[in-house]
């Protein structure tokens, strides 16, 4: 009976598999250039991800016919993904899975996603906050950060309730039913920071539901399952709901250097910067695409 191949390779096994010396393997692992994890001080390499990394590093990339985005939710990006998928037909796969900011980064670090969209606070602080967040991951040594757009973030309510909930005292009344986002979502972080500005503890909110996407949040409020929750202007307008603006935030893309020039990703940038993307953003409301595609951060620039 033949022995099954190992799920994880140690340094010695990987040197034999790749025909490289151990010193080179250690350097690549430390710089995040190869899929790896460290356990009790020892490097381990998931073989399935190493194989995928090898394929994707071939000339032109053998994975160039697909692009998997994870991370934060956004109506404009969802709409762009749908339109690009329709344009590509059966030629390639463009997939956008909403996970929340931190889970998206974890999936990217493990090689389960090709890129991750994030938002983690006000736009004026994003060029400090976003690099600080992604540098918590060892793989960030091989990542770059690209700006997609700015968007209006605030509190979503039913239209008839907007005037009374514009008063934070009413919004924070113990009878107000809140819908919140999951742990690790950028909108959940936004909500906690808004509460801090009003010196109100998060655990005192009367929470009735947890939403795992923008659409689920607005759906809960539209159906009367909650009175208020964090979200974007575009999501609120799509459902005819009221919106209390709080801040502008930067919605950025974290992408490995090896994926950045992939044709499908460049098509996304071209769509957002082109007339169809600009028109779509204007119709959805609450977006600024003026700096779309700009490089925000690279580990090589540290």
PDB file of C-alpha atoms in Angstrom:
ATOM      1  CA  UNK A   1       0.000   0.000   0.000  1.00  0.00           C
ATOM      2  CA  UNK A   2       1.513   3.319  -1.099  1.00  0.00           C
ATOM      3  CA  UNK A   3       2.059   6.038   1.486  1.00  0.00           C
ATOM      4  CA  UNK A   4      -0.173   9.105   1.167  1.00  0.00           C
ATOM      5  CA  UNK A   5       1.646  12.390   0.429  1.00  0.00           C
ATOM      6  CA  UNK A   6       1.940  14.745   3.433  1.00  0.00           C
ATOM      7  CA  UNK A   7      -0.547  17.582   3.821  1.00  0.00           C
ATOM      8  CA  UNK A   8       2.197  19.845   5.176  1.00  0.00           C
ATOM      9  CA  UNK A   9       5.858  19.835   4.154  1.00  0.00           C
ATOM     10  CA  UNK A  10       8.684  20.760   6.486  1.00  0.00           C
ATOM     11  CA  UNK A  11      11.708  22.735   5.280  1.00  0.00           C
ATOM     12  CA  UNK A  12      13.720  19.639   4.348  1.00  0.00           C
ATOM     13  CA  UNK A  13      10.836  18.116   2.388  1.00  0.00           C
ATOM     14  CA  UNK A  14      10.194  21.393   0.582  1.00  0.00           C
ATOM     15  CA  UNK A  15      13.844  21.784  -0.403  1.00  0.00           C
ATOM     16  CA  UNK A  16      13.661  18.358  -2.023  1.00  0.00           C
ATOM     17  CA  UNK A  17      10.324  19.120  -3.669  1.00  0.00           C
ATOM     18  CA  UNK A  18      11.421  22.463  -5.136  1.00  0.00           C
ATOM     19  CA  UNK A  19      15.127  21.633  -5.563  1.00  0.00           C
ATOM     20  CA  UNK A  20      16.140  24.733  -3.602  1.00  0.00           C
ATOM     21  CA  UNK A  21      18.520  25.090  -0.674  1.00  0.00           C
ATOM     22  CA  UNK A  22      17.210  25.492   2.873  1.00  0.00           C
ATOM     23  CA  UNK A  23      18.513  29.049   3.241  1.00  0.00           C
ATOM     24  CA  UNK A  24      16.468  30.164   0.230  1.00  0.00           C
ATOM     25  CA  UNK A  25      13.356  28.475   1.642  1.00  0.00           C
ATOM     26  CA  UNK A  26      13.764  30.258   4.996  1.00  0.00           C
ATOM     27  CA  UNK A  27      14.187  33.625   3.266  1.00  0.00           C
ATOM     28  CA  UNK A  28      11.105  33.111   1.061  1.00  0.00           C
ATOM     29  CA  UNK A  29       9.001  32.033   4.057  1.00  0.00           C
ATOM     30  CA  UNK A  30      10.103  35.002   6.175  1.00  0.00           C
ATOM     31  CA  UNK A  31       9.348  37.422   3.324  1.00  0.00           C
ATOM     32  CA  UNK A  32       5.913  35.892   2.711  1.00  0.00           C
ATOM     33  CA  UNK A  33       6.804  34.878  -0.845  1.00  0.00           C
ATOM     34  CA  UNK A  34       5.648  31.278  -0.422  1.00  0.00           C
ATOM     35  CA  UNK A  35       2.569  29.881   1.411  1.00  0.00           C
ATOM     36  CA  UNK A  36       3.755  29.007   4.928  1.00  0.00           C
ATOM     37  CA  UNK A  37       2.806  28.929   8.586  1.00  0.00           C
ATOM     38  CA  UNK A  38       4.931  28.856  11.701  1.00  0.00           C
ATOM     39  CA  UNK A  39       4.151  26.390  14.481  1.00  0.00           C
ATOM     40  CA  UNK A  40       6.214  26.277  17.700  1.00  0.00           C
ATOM     41  CA  UNK A  41       9.042  28.007  15.880  1.00  0.00           C
ATOM     42  CA  UNK A  42       9.093  25.678  12.872  1.00  0.00           C
ATOM     43  CA  UNK A  43       7.996  26.496   9.338  1.00  0.00           C
ATOM     44  CA  UNK A  44       5.366  24.289   7.708  1.00  0.00           C
ATOM     45  CA  UNK A  45       4.203  24.556   4.110  1.00  0.00           C
ATOM     46  CA  UNK A  46       0.694  23.421   2.999  1.00  0.00           C
ATOM     47  CA  UNK A  47       1.400  21.346  -0.102  1.00  0.00           C
ATOM     48  CA  UNK A  48      -1.860  22.182  -1.877  1.00  0.00           C
ATOM     49  CA  UNK A  49      -1.123  25.910  -1.578  1.00  0.00           C
ATOM     50  CA  UNK A  50       2.493  25.446  -2.624  1.00  0.00           C
ATOM     51  CA  UNK A  51       1.282  23.656  -5.754  1.00  0.00           C
ATOM     52  CA  UNK A  52      -1.212  26.434  -6.454  1.00  0.00           C
ATOM     53  CA  UNK A  53       1.531  29.027  -5.913  1.00  0.00           C
ATOM     54  CA  UNK A  54       3.749  27.214  -8.418  1.00  0.00           C
ATOM     55  CA  UNK A  55       0.999  27.162 -11.038  1.00  0.00           C
ATOM     56  CA  UNK A  56       0.148  30.796 -10.521  1.00  0.00           C
ATOM     57  CA  UNK A  57       3.806  31.844 -10.797  1.00  0.00           C
ATOM     58  CA  UNK A  58       4.156  30.268 -14.243  1.00  0.00           C
ATOM     59  CA  UNK A  59       4.560  32.643 -17.182  1.00  0.00           C
ATOM     60  CA  UNK A  60       1.189  34.326 -17.642  1.00  0.00           C
ATOM     61  CA  UNK A  61      -0.202  32.386 -14.697  1.00  0.00           C
ATOM     62  CA  UNK A  62      -2.339  29.285 -15.087  1.00  0.00           C
ATOM     63  CA  UNK A  63      -4.964  30.800 -12.771  1.00  0.00           C
ATOM     64  CA  UNK A  64      -5.492  33.883 -14.911  1.00  0.00           C
ATOM     65  CA  UNK A  65      -8.931  32.681 -15.958  1.00  0.00           C
ATOM     66  CA  UNK A  66     -10.358  33.309 -12.480  1.00  0.00           C
ATOM     67  CA  UNK A  67     -10.315  35.978  -9.796  1.00  0.00           C
ATOM     68  CA  UNK A  68     -11.686  35.388  -6.301  1.00  0.00           C
ATOM     69  CA  UNK A  69     -12.295  38.477  -4.159  1.00  0.00           C
ATOM     70  CA  UNK A  70     -13.038  38.222  -0.452  1.00  0.00           C
ATOM     71  CA  UNK A  71     -13.495  40.795   2.284  1.00  0.00           C
ATOM     72  CA  UNK A  72     -15.884  43.666   2.875  1.00  0.00           C
ATOM     73  CA  UNK A  73     -19.248  44.120   1.209  1.00  0.00           C
ATOM     74  CA  UNK A  74     -20.151  46.947  -1.138  1.00  0.00           C
ATOM     75  CA  UNK A  75     -23.092  47.454  -3.543  1.00  0.00           C
ATOM     76  CA  UNK A  76     -20.971  49.098  -6.265  1.00  0.00           C
ATOM     77  CA  UNK A  77     -18.366  46.335  -6.214  1.00  0.00           C
ATOM     78  CA  UNK A  78     -21.115  43.690  -6.247  1.00  0.00           C
ATOM     79  CA  UNK A  79     -22.690  45.358  -9.276  1.00  0.00           C
ATOM     80  CA  UNK A  80     -19.304  45.623 -11.025  1.00  0.00           C
ATOM     81  CA  UNK A  81     -18.572  41.931 -10.386  1.00  0.00           C
ATOM     82  CA  UNK A  82     -21.933  40.907 -11.854  1.00  0.00           C
ATOM     83  CA  UNK A  83     -21.390  42.997 -14.976  1.00  0.00           C
ATOM     84  CA  UNK A  84     -17.850  41.736 -15.530  1.00  0.00           C
ATOM     85  CA  UNK A  85     -19.069  38.144 -15.126  1.00  0.00           C
ATOM     86  CA  UNK A  86     -21.710  38.733 -17.790  1.00  0.00           C
ATOM     87  CA  UNK A  87     -19.146  40.283 -20.130  1.00  0.00           C
ATOM     88  CA  UNK A  88     -16.744  37.356 -19.666  1.00  0.00           C
ATOM     89  CA  UNK A  89     -19.452  34.722 -20.188  1.00  0.00           C
ATOM     90  CA  UNK A  90     -17.816  31.281 -19.901  1.00  0.00           C
ATOM     91  CA  UNK A  91     -14.309  32.534 -20.626  1.00  0.00           C
ATOM     92  CA  UNK A  92     -13.358  33.229 -16.999  1.00  0.00           C
ATOM     93  CA  UNK A  93     -14.699  33.307 -13.450  1.00  0.00           C
ATOM     94  CA  UNK A  94     -14.996  36.555 -11.504  1.00  0.00           C
ATOM     95  CA  UNK A  95     -16.158  35.767  -7.961  1.00  0.00           C
ATOM     96  CA  UNK A  96     -16.821  38.140  -5.041  1.00  0.00           C
ATOM     97  CA  UNK A  97     -17.516  36.519  -1.663  1.00  0.00           C
ATOM     98  CA  UNK A  98     -18.483  38.780   1.238  1.00  0.00           C
ATOM     99  CA  UNK A  99     -16.668  37.781   4.432  1.00  0.00           C
ATOM    100  CA  UNK A 100     -15.943  40.989   6.304  1.00  0.00           C
ATOM    101  CA  UNK A 101     -12.564  42.720   6.397  1.00  0.00           C
ATOM    102  CA  UNK A 102     -10.564  40.553   8.804  1.00  0.00           C
ATOM    103  CA  UNK A 103     -11.834  37.172   7.604  1.00  0.00           C
ATOM    104  CA  UNK A 104     -11.089  38.270   4.054  1.00  0.00           C
ATOM    105  CA  UNK A 105      -7.495  39.033   5.035  1.00  0.00           C
ATOM    106  CA  UNK A 106      -7.203  35.646   6.723  1.00  0.00           C
ATOM    107  CA  UNK A 107      -8.455  33.926   3.560  1.00  0.00           C
ATOM    108  CA  UNK A 108      -5.985  35.928   1.480  1.00  0.00           C
ATOM    109  CA  UNK A 109      -3.131  35.014   3.826  1.00  0.00           C
ATOM    110  CA  UNK A 110      -4.044  31.322   3.501  1.00  0.00           C
ATOM    111  CA  UNK A 111      -4.219  31.509  -0.291  1.00  0.00           C
ATOM    112  CA  UNK A 112      -7.979  30.885  -0.489  1.00  0.00           C
ATOM    113  CA  UNK A 113      -8.662  34.279  -2.091  1.00  0.00           C
ATOM    114  CA  UNK A 114      -6.792  36.217  -4.786  1.00  0.00           C
ATOM    115  CA  UNK A 115      -7.475  39.656  -3.299  1.00  0.00           C
ATOM    116  CA  UNK A 116      -9.345  41.227  -0.392  1.00  0.00           C
ATOM    117  CA  UNK A 117     -11.352  44.445  -0.138  1.00  0.00           C
ATOM    118  CA  UNK A 118     -11.197  46.299   3.177  1.00  0.00           C
ATOM    119  CA  UNK A 119     -12.471  49.374   5.010  1.00  0.00           C
ATOM    120  CA  UNK A 120     -11.336  50.176   8.526  1.00  0.00           C
ATOM    121  CA  UNK A 121     -12.299  53.700   9.516  1.00  0.00           C
ATOM    122  CA  UNK A 122     -12.542  57.227   8.194  1.00  0.00           C
ATOM    123  CA  UNK A 123     -11.051  58.070   4.808  1.00  0.00           C
ATOM    124  CA  UNK A 124      -8.650  60.655   6.230  1.00  0.00           C
ATOM    125  CA  UNK A 125      -7.088  57.986   8.460  1.00  0.00           C
ATOM    126  CA  UNK A 126      -7.098  55.077   5.983  1.00  0.00           C
ATOM    127  CA  UNK A 127      -3.576  55.557   4.642  1.00  0.00           C
ATOM    128  CA  UNK A 128      -2.301  54.835   8.156  1.00  0.00           C
ATOM    129  CA  UNK A 129      -4.968  52.414   9.389  1.00  0.00           C
ATOM    130  CA  UNK A 130      -5.109  50.099   6.386  1.00  0.00           C
ATOM    131  CA  UNK A 131      -1.354  49.405   6.156  1.00  0.00           C
ATOM    132  CA  UNK A 132      -1.228  48.925   9.934  1.00  0.00           C
ATOM    133  CA  UNK A 133      -4.052  46.378   9.706  1.00  0.00           C
ATOM    134  CA  UNK A 134      -2.624  44.320   6.859  1.00  0.00           C
ATOM    135  CA  UNK A 135       0.906  44.298   8.270  1.00  0.00           C
ATOM    136  CA  UNK A 136      -0.386  42.072  11.067  1.00  0.00           C
ATOM    137  CA  UNK A 137      -0.210  39.237   8.506  1.00  0.00           C
ATOM    138  CA  UNK A 138       3.134  37.712   7.568  1.00  0.00           C
ATOM    139  CA  UNK A 139       2.027  37.419   3.936  1.00  0.00           C
ATOM    140  CA  UNK A 140       1.714  41.221   3.724  1.00  0.00           C
ATOM    141  CA  UNK A 141       5.389  41.301   2.769  1.00  0.00           C
ATOM    142  CA  UNK A 142       4.175  40.302  -0.674  1.00  0.00           C
ATOM    143  CA  UNK A 143       1.016  42.468  -0.748  1.00  0.00           C
ATOM    144  CA  UNK A 144       0.196  45.899  -2.100  1.00  0.00           C
ATOM    145  CA  UNK A 145      -2.761  48.157  -1.301  1.00  0.00           C
ATOM    146  CA  UNK A 146      -4.766  49.819  -4.071  1.00  0.00           C
ATOM    147  CA  UNK A 147      -7.522  52.394  -3.626  1.00  0.00           C
ATOM    148  CA  UNK A 148     -10.885  51.502  -5.210  1.00  0.00           C
ATOM    149  CA  UNK A 149     -13.147  54.387  -4.126  1.00  0.00           C
ATOM    150  CA  UNK A 150     -14.476  56.458  -1.237  1.00  0.00           C
ATOM    151  CA  UNK A 151     -18.042  55.949  -0.050  1.00  0.00           C
ATOM    152  CA  UNK A 152     -20.538  57.445   2.414  1.00  0.00           C
ATOM    153  CA  UNK A 153     -20.866  55.443   5.637  1.00  0.00           C
ATOM    154  CA  UNK A 154     -23.483  56.062   8.301  1.00  0.00           C
ATOM    155  CA  UNK A 155     -26.619  54.739   9.939  1.00  0.00           C
ATOM    156  CA  UNK A 156     -29.521  53.188   8.024  1.00  0.00           C
ATOM    157  CA  UNK A 157     -33.106  53.689   9.249  1.00  0.00           C
ATOM    158  CA  UNK A 158     -36.613  53.574   7.820  1.00  0.00           C
ATOM    159  CA  UNK A 159     -37.439  56.786   5.951  1.00  0.00           C
ATOM    160  CA  UNK A 160     -40.209  57.754   8.391  1.00  0.00           C
ATOM    161  CA  UNK A 161     -37.794  57.405  11.329  1.00  0.00           C
ATOM    162  CA  UNK A 162     -34.910  59.442   9.945  1.00  0.00           C
ATOM    163  CA  UNK A 163     -35.689  62.810  11.557  1.00  0.00           C
ATOM    164  CA  UNK A 164     -36.013  61.403  15.087  1.00  0.00           C
ATOM    165  CA  UNK A 165     -32.972  59.113  14.837  1.00  0.00           C
ATOM    166  CA  UNK A 166     -30.780  61.992  13.687  1.00  0.00           C
ATOM    167  CA  UNK A 167     -30.705  62.813  17.383  1.00  0.00           C
ATOM    168  CA  UNK A 168     -28.130  60.390  18.872  1.00  0.00           C
ATOM    169  CA  UNK A 169     -30.033  60.424  22.162  1.00  0.00           C
ATOM    170  CA  UNK A 170     -33.018  58.819  20.445  1.00  0.00           C
ATOM    171  CA  UNK A 171     -30.856  56.405  18.478  1.00  0.00           C
ATOM    172  CA  UNK A 172     -29.240  55.265  21.727  1.00  0.00           C
ATOM    173  CA  UNK A 173     -32.475  54.971  23.676  1.00  0.00           C
ATOM    174  CA  UNK A 174     -32.872  51.546  25.291  1.00  0.00           C
ATOM    175  CA  UNK A 175     -36.026  50.930  23.227  1.00  0.00           C
ATOM    176  CA  UNK A 176     -34.222  51.367  19.889  1.00  0.00           C
ATOM    177  CA  UNK A 177     -33.644  48.008  18.198  1.00  0.00           C
ATOM    178  CA  UNK A 178     -30.229  47.694  16.570  1.00  0.00           C
ATOM    179  CA  UNK A 179     -28.962  45.398  13.853  1.00  0.00           C
ATOM    180  CA  UNK A 180     -25.185  45.017  13.932  1.00  0.00           C
ATOM    181  CA  UNK A 181     -22.540  43.462  11.667  1.00  0.00           C
ATOM    182  CA  UNK A 182     -20.385  40.448  12.435  1.00  0.00           C
ATOM    183  CA  UNK A 183     -17.089  40.619  14.316  1.00  0.00           C
ATOM    184  CA  UNK A 184     -14.270  41.676  12.012  1.00  0.00           C
ATOM    185  CA  UNK A 185     -16.510  43.599   9.594  1.00  0.00           C
ATOM    186  CA  UNK A 186     -15.447  47.158   8.826  1.00  0.00           C
ATOM    187  CA  UNK A 187     -19.004  48.399   9.426  1.00  0.00           C
ATOM    188  CA  UNK A 188     -18.927  46.883  12.903  1.00  0.00           C
ATOM    189  CA  UNK A 189     -15.720  48.754  13.664  1.00  0.00           C
ATOM    190  CA  UNK A 190     -17.332  51.941  12.332  1.00  0.00           C
ATOM    191  CA  UNK A 191     -20.309  51.445  14.665  1.00  0.00           C
ATOM    192  CA  UNK A 192     -18.110  50.922  17.712  1.00  0.00           C
ATOM    193  CA  UNK A 193     -16.157  54.085  16.941  1.00  0.00           C
ATOM    194  CA  UNK A 194     -19.367  56.074  16.466  1.00  0.00           C
ATOM    195  CA  UNK A 195     -20.566  54.830  19.851  1.00  0.00           C
ATOM    196  CA  UNK A 196     -17.265  55.872  21.423  1.00  0.00           C
ATOM    197  CA  UNK A 197     -17.765  59.451  20.189  1.00  0.00           C
ATOM    198  CA  UNK A 198     -21.030  59.436  22.170  1.00  0.00           C
ATOM    199  CA  UNK A 199     -19.476  57.704  25.199  1.00  0.00           C
ATOM    200  CA  UNK A 200     -21.904  54.826  24.829  1.00  0.00           C
ATOM    201  CA  UNK A 201     -20.767  51.219  25.531  1.00  0.00           C
ATOM    202  CA  UNK A 202     -21.364  48.779  22.695  1.00  0.00           C
ATOM    203  CA  UNK A 203     -22.711  46.096  25.035  1.00  0.00           C
ATOM    204  CA  UNK A 204     -25.579  48.408  26.101  1.00  0.00           C
ATOM    205  CA  UNK A 205     -27.163  48.412  22.632  1.00  0.00           C
ATOM    206  CA  UNK A 206     -30.480  46.593  22.307  1.00  0.00           C
ATOM    207  CA  UNK A 207     -29.293  44.239  19.546  1.00  0.00           C
ATOM    208  CA  UNK A 208     -31.968  42.216  17.779  1.00  0.00           C
ATOM    209  CA  UNK A 209     -30.072  40.850  14.763  1.00  0.00           C
ATOM    210  CA  UNK A 210     -26.627  40.358  13.225  1.00  0.00           C
ATOM    211  CA  UNK A 211     -26.300  40.995   9.491  1.00  0.00           C
ATOM    212  CA  UNK A 212     -23.516  39.463   7.422  1.00  0.00           C
ATOM    213  CA  UNK A 213     -23.777  41.772   4.426  1.00  0.00           C
ATOM    214  CA  UNK A 214     -24.997  45.237   3.415  1.00  0.00           C
ATOM    215  CA  UNK A 215     -28.049  43.744   1.723  1.00  0.00           C
ATOM    216  CA  UNK A 216     -28.952  41.666   4.778  1.00  0.00           C
ATOM    217  CA  UNK A 217     -28.665  44.769   6.975  1.00  0.00           C
ATOM    218  CA  UNK A 218     -31.027  46.878   4.875  1.00  0.00           C
ATOM    219  CA  UNK A 219     -33.402  43.945   4.462  1.00  0.00           C
ATOM    220  CA  UNK A 220     -33.716  43.564   8.236  1.00  0.00           C
ATOM    221  CA  UNK A 221     -34.522  47.254   8.663  1.00  0.00           C
ATOM    222  CA  UNK A 222     -36.927  47.327   5.699  1.00  0.00           C
ATOM    223  CA  UNK A 223     -38.831  44.345   7.153  1.00  0.00           C
ATOM    224  CA  UNK A 224     -39.077  46.000  10.574  1.00  0.00           C
ATOM    225  CA  UNK A 225     -36.845  43.467  12.329  1.00  0.00           C
ATOM    226  CA  UNK A 226     -34.583  46.312  13.506  1.00  0.00           C
ATOM    227  CA  UNK A 227     -34.828  50.101  13.689  1.00  0.00           C
ATOM    228  CA  UNK A 228     -31.271  51.121  12.862  1.00  0.00           C
ATOM    229  CA  UNK A 229     -27.895  49.735  11.839  1.00  0.00           C
ATOM    230  CA  UNK A 230     -24.569  50.695  10.214  1.00  0.00           C
ATOM    231  CA  UNK A 231     -24.225  50.729   6.440  1.00  0.00           C
ATOM    232  CA  UNK A 232     -23.674  52.713   3.256  1.00  0.00           C
ATOM    233  CA  UNK A 233     -25.740  55.370   1.528  1.00  0.00           C
ATOM    234  CA  UNK A 234     -25.952  53.224  -1.623  1.00  0.00           C
ATOM    235  CA  UNK A 235     -27.393  50.253   0.291  1.00  0.00           C
ATOM    236  CA  UNK A 236     -29.992  52.459   1.995  1.00  0.00           C
ATOM    237  CA  UNK A 237     -31.111  54.111  -1.250  1.00  0.00           C
ATOM    238  CA  UNK A 238     -31.458  50.761  -3.006  1.00  0.00           C
ATOM    239  CA  UNK A 239     -34.185  49.812  -0.517  1.00  0.00           C
ATOM    240  CA  UNK A 240     -35.754  53.287  -0.239  1.00  0.00           C
ATOM    241  CA  UNK A 241     -34.548  53.668   3.351  1.00  0.00           C
ATOM    242  CA  UNK A 242     -33.377  56.713   5.270  1.00  0.00           C
ATOM    243  CA  UNK A 243     -29.678  57.403   5.819  1.00  0.00           C
ATOM    244  CA  UNK A 244     -27.867  59.423   8.483  1.00  0.00           C
ATOM    245  CA  UNK A 245     -24.382  60.259   7.136  1.00  0.00           C
ATOM    246  CA  UNK A 246     -21.477  60.030   9.561  1.00  0.00           C
ATOM    247  CA  UNK A 247     -18.259  59.911   7.534  1.00  0.00           C
ATOM    248  CA  UNK A 248     -16.534  59.147   4.262  1.00  0.00           C
ATOM    249  CA  UNK A 249     -14.440  56.006   4.219  1.00  0.00           C
ATOM    250  CA  UNK A 250     -11.853  54.564   1.858  1.00  0.00           C
ATOM    251  CA  UNK A 251     -12.635  51.198   0.275  1.00  0.00           C
ATOM    252  CA  UNK A 252      -9.333  49.605  -0.701  1.00  0.00           C
ATOM    253  CA  UNK A 253      -8.056  46.400  -2.300  1.00  0.00           C
ATOM    254  CA  UNK A 254      -5.299  44.229  -0.816  1.00  0.00           C
ATOM    255  CA  UNK A 255      -3.642  42.149  -3.529  1.00  0.00           C
ATOM    256  CA  UNK A 256      -0.467  40.053  -3.857  1.00  0.00           C
ATOM    257  CA  UNK A 257       2.045  41.443  -6.330  1.00  0.00           C
ATOM    258  CA  UNK A 258       1.787  38.258  -8.402  1.00  0.00           C
ATOM    259  CA  UNK A 259      -1.961  38.859  -8.863  1.00  0.00           C
ATOM    260  CA  UNK A 260      -1.892  42.615  -9.422  1.00  0.00           C
ATOM    261  CA  UNK A 261      -1.217  42.405 -13.157  1.00  0.00           C
ATOM    262  CA  UNK A 262      -3.697  39.606 -13.749  1.00  0.00           C
ATOM    263  CA  UNK A 263      -5.933  40.609 -16.643  1.00  0.00           C
ATOM    264  CA  UNK A 264      -9.195  40.142 -14.706  1.00  0.00           C
ATOM    265  CA  UNK A 265      -8.061  42.493 -11.948  1.00  0.00           C
ATOM    266  CA  UNK A 266      -6.999  45.121 -14.446  1.00  0.00           C
ATOM    267  CA  UNK A 267     -10.433  44.791 -16.062  1.00  0.00           C
ATOM    268  CA  UNK A 268     -12.008  45.631 -12.702  1.00  0.00           C
ATOM    269  CA  UNK A 269      -9.900  48.790 -12.419  1.00  0.00           C
ATOM    270  CA  UNK A 270     -10.768  49.732 -15.995  1.00  0.00           C
ATOM    271  CA  UNK A 271     -14.485  49.249 -15.318  1.00  0.00           C
ATOM    272  CA  UNK A 272     -14.467  51.455 -12.204  1.00  0.00           C
ATOM    273  CA  UNK A 273     -12.509  54.168 -13.993  1.00  0.00           C
ATOM    274  CA  UNK A 274     -14.545  53.963 -17.204  1.00  0.00           C
ATOM    275  CA  UNK A 275     -17.840  55.639 -18.126  1.00  0.00           C
ATOM    276  CA  UNK A 276     -20.004  52.631 -17.210  1.00  0.00           C
ATOM    277  CA  UNK A 277     -18.491  52.379 -13.728  1.00  0.00           C
ATOM    278  CA  UNK A 278     -18.741  56.131 -13.125  1.00  0.00           C
ATOM    279  CA  UNK A 279     -22.376  56.161 -14.278  1.00  0.00           C
ATOM    280  CA  UNK A 280     -23.196  53.175 -12.065  1.00  0.00           C
ATOM    281  CA  UNK A 281     -21.563  54.830  -9.035  1.00  0.00           C
ATOM    282  CA  UNK A 282     -23.562  58.006  -9.673  1.00  0.00           C
ATOM    283  CA  UNK A 283     -26.813  56.044  -9.884  1.00  0.00           C
ATOM    284  CA  UNK A 284     -26.118  54.082  -6.689  1.00  0.00           C
ATOM    285  CA  UNK A 285     -25.088  57.317  -4.880  1.00  0.00           C
ATOM    286  CA  UNK A 286     -22.460  58.051  -2.263  1.00  0.00           C
ATOM    287  CA  UNK A 287     -19.256  57.246  -4.193  1.00  0.00           C
ATOM    288  CA  UNK A 288     -16.100  59.104  -5.205  1.00  0.00           C
ATOM    289  CA  UNK A 289     -14.045  57.284  -7.863  1.00  0.00           C
ATOM    290  CA  UNK A 290     -11.617  60.140  -8.537  1.00  0.00           C
ATOM    291  CA  UNK A 291      -8.588  58.257  -7.132  1.00  0.00           C
ATOM    292  CA  UNK A 292      -9.608  54.743  -8.181  1.00  0.00           C
ATOM    293  CA  UNK A 293      -6.641  52.519  -9.017  1.00  0.00           C
ATOM    294  CA  UNK A 294      -4.067  54.585  -7.101  1.00  0.00           C
ATOM    295  CA  UNK A 295      -1.355  52.637  -5.262  1.00  0.00           C
ATOM    296  CA  UNK A 296      -1.708  53.412  -1.551  1.00  0.00           C
ATOM    297  CA  UNK A 297       0.929  51.204   0.056  1.00  0.00           C
ATOM    298  CA  UNK A 298       3.570  48.628  -0.791  1.00  0.00           C
ATOM    299  CA  UNK A 299       5.886  46.784   1.563  1.00  0.00           C
ATOM    300  CA  UNK A 300       8.757  47.708  -0.747  1.00  0.00           C
ATOM    301  CA  UNK A 301       8.044  51.350   0.002  1.00  0.00           C
ATOM    302  CA  UNK A 302       8.461  50.995   3.781  1.00  0.00           C
TER     303      UNK A 302
END
